[in-house]
XYZ file of C-alpha atoms in Angstrom:
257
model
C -24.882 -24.008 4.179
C -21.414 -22.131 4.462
C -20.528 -18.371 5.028
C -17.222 -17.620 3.250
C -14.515 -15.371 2.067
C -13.515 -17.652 -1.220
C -11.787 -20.127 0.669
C -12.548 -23.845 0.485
C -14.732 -25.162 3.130
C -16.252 -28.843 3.393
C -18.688 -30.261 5.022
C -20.571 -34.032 5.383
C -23.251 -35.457 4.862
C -24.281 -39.227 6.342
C -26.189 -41.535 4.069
C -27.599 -44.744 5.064
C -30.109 -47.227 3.621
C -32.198 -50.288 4.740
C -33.283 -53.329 2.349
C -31.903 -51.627 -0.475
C -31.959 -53.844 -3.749
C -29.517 -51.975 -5.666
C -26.479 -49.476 -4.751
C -27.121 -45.536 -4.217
C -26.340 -43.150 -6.798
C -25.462 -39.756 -5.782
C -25.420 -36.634 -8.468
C -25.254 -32.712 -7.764
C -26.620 -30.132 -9.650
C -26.407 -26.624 -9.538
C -23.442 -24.241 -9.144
C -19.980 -25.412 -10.037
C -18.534 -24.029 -6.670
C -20.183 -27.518 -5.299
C -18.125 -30.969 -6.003
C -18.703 -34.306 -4.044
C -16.108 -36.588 -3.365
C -18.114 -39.994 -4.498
C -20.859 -40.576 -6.625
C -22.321 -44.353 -5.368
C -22.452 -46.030 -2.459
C -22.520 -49.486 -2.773
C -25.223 -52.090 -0.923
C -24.130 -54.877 1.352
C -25.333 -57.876 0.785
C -27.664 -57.500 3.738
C -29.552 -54.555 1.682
C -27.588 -52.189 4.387
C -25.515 -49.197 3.252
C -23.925 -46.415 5.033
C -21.269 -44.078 3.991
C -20.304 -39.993 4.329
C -20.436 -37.860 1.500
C -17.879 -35.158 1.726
C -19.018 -31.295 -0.021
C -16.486 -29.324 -1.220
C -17.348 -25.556 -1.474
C -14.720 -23.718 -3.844
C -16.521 -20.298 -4.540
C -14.510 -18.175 -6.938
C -17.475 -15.098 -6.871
C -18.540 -13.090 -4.008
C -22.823 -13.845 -4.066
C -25.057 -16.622 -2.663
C -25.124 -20.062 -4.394
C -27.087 -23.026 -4.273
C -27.040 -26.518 -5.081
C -28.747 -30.071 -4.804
C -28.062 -33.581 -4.019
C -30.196 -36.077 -5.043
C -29.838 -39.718 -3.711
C -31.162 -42.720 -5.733
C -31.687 -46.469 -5.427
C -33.826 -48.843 -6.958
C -37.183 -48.816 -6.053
C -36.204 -46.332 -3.350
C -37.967 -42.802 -2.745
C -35.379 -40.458 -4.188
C -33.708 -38.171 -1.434
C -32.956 -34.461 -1.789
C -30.363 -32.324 0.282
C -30.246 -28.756 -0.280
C -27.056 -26.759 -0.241
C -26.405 -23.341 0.037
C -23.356 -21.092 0.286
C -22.691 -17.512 0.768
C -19.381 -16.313 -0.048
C -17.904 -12.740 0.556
C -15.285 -11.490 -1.200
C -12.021 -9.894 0.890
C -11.690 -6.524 0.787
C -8.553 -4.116 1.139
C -8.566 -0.579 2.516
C -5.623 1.996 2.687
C -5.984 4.792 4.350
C -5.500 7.342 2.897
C -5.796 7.018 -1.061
C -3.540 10.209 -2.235
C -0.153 11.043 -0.719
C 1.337 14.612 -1.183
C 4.605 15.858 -1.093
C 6.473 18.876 -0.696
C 10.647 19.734 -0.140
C 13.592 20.428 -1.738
C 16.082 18.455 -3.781
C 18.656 16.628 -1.740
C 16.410 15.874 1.305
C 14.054 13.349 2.412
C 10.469 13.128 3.593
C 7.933 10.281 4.769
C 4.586 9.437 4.541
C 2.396 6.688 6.375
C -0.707 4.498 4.661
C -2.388 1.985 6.910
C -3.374 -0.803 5.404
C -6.291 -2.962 6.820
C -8.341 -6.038 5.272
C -11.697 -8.101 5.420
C -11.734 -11.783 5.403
C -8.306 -12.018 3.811
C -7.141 -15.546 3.241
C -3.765 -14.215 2.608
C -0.955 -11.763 3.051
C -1.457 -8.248 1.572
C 1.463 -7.585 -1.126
C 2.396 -3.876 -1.895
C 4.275 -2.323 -4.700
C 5.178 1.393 -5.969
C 5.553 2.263 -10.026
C 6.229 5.634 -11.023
C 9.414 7.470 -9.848
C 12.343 6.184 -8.628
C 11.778 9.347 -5.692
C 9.345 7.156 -3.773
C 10.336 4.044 -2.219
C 8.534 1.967 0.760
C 9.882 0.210 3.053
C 7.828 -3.631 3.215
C 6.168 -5.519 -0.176
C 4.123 -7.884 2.221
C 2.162 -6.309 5.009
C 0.207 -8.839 7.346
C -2.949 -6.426 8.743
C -4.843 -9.866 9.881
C -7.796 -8.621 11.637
C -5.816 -5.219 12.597
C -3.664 -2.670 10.721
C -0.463 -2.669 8.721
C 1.325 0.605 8.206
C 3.147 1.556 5.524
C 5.952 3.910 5.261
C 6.613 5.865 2.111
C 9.801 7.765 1.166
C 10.150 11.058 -0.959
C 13.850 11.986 -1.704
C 13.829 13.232 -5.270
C 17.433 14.061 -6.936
C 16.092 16.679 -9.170
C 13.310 19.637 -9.090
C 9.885 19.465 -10.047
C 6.719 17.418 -9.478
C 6.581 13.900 -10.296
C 4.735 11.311 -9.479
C 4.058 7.390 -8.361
C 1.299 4.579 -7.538
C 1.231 1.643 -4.422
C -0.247 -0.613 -5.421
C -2.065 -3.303 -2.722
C -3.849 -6.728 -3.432
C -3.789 -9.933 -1.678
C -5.601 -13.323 -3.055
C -9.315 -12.903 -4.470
C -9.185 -9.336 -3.465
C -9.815 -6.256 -5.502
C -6.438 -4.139 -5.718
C -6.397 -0.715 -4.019
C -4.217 1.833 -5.157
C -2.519 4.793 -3.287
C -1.734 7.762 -5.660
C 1.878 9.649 -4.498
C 2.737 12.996 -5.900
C 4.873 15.491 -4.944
C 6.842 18.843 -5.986
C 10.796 19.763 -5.199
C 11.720 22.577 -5.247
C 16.065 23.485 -5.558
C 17.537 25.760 -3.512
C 19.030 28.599 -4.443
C 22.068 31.345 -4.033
C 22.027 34.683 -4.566
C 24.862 37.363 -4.413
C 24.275 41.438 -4.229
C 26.044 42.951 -5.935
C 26.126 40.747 -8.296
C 29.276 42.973 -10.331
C 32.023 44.909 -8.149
C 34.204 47.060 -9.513
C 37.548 48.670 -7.717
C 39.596 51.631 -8.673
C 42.761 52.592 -6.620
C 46.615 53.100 -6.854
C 49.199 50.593 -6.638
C 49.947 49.774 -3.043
C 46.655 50.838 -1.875
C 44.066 48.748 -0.582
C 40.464 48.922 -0.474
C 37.727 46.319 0.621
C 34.054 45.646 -0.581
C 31.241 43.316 0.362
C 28.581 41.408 -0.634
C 25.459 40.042 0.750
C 25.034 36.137 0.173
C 21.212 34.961 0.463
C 19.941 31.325 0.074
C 16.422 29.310 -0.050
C 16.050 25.633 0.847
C 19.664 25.613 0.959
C 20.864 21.814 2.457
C 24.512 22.561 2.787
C 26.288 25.116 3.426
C 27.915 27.667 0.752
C 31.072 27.717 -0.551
C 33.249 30.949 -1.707
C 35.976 30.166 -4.360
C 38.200 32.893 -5.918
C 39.523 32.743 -9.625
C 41.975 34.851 -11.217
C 42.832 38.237 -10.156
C 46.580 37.920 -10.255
C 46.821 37.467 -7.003
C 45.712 40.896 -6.093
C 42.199 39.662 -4.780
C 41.238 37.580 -1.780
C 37.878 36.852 0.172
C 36.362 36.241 3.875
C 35.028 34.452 4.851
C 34.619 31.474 2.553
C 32.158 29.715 4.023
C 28.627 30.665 4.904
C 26.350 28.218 7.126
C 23.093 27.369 5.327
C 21.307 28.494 8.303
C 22.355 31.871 7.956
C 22.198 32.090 4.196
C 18.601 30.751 4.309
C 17.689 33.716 6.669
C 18.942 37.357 6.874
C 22.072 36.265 4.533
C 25.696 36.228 5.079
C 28.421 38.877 3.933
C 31.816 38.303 2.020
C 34.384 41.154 2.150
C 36.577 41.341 -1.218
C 39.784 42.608 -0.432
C 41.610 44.164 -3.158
C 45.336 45.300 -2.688
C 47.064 45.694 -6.479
């Protein structure tokens, strides 16, 4: 009998014989996931014989099996030895299934999936497909009798949702797959006014300002001046993302004609 997660298992059995006239003749029948490693044992010459038989259980299918020896010799009672196998098949479980993420372009988030198996004969292999957003950081995880986590990294380069699948499966074992999604989002700049218009004499010089606001900005923002002749300049020109992101920051527009 054997209890098994599709591995390969043997086990013996002893055969002997007493004023046997002819040799012994072993056949199996039954399921395939059964082989023996001789089929006859030959008879001394003093009608003894005595040899092992080795079984080899190979299952490929989760399920209970049987199968049957049957021992012959001339004149001899035949000789029956049941077999019986149960073999269970390995099993892989992430936890969770469905990763979600949410952010802005430019930055990066992570995600964990713990990975644990039953009666594995082998290393668990991960892989992602999808978008090149999500990466992990291990292909072969090693949960044994424990847990294996996984870490999953979201840094897309562009706004919008996309999406990507993990996929886990180790030898005999049903793949599990881990469904990633998530949404970016780009951040933004806004200006009010967006339009400023001056109107004074030549020599004079008169100021105006505008209010910078940002969302999920990264870095901070950046004030260039073009054209003008000369007659226009700006301060500051840099605004900190932190304070663009919240109640804004404010450029003064000098112009002096």
């Amino acid at each position: 009998d054997g209890d098994v997660a599709l591995q390969i298992l043997t086990k013996t059995v002893t055969v002997t014989g007493e004023n046997l006239e002819g040799n012994i003749t072993i056949t199996k029948s039954g399921n395939a996931a059964y082989t023996i490693d001789k089929t006859t044992i030959t008879k001394n010459s003093d009608g003894t014989a005595s040899a092992t038989v080795t079984v080899t259980y190979a299952p490929t299918a989760a399920g209970n099996t049987t199968a049957t020896l049957t021992l012959k010799s001339t004149n001899a009672s035949d000789v029956t030895v049941a077999i019986t196998g149960t073999a269970v098949a390995p099993t892989i479980t992430a936890t969770p299934t469905s990763l979600t993420f949410t952010g802005t372009m430019g930055q990066t988030y992570t995600k964990t999936v713990s990975v644990s198996g039953t009666n594995l004969s082998g290393n668990v292999t991960a892989s992602i497909s999808g978008n090149s957003a999500y990466t992990i950081d291990k292909t072969t995880l090693t949960p044994g009798t424990g847990t294996a986590t996984l870490t999953v990294t979201y840094k897309p380069t562009v706004a919008g949702t996309s999406n990507a699948t993990i996929t886990l499966s180790s030898a005999n074992a049903s793949n599990v797959t881990v469904s990633v999604s998530g949404t970016a989002t780009a951040p933004t700049i806004t200006a009010t006014p967006s339009t400023v218009s001056f109107s004074c004499e030549t020599g004079e010089t008169k100021t105006q300002t505008i209010t910078v606001k940002g969302t999920n900005l990264t870095g901070n923002v950046t004030a260039t001046l073009s054209g003008g002749n000369g007659y226009y300049s700006i301060n500051p020109t840099t605004i900190a993302a932190a304070t663009a992101n919240g109640n804004g920051g404010t450029i003064t527009i000098t112009y002096a004609p």
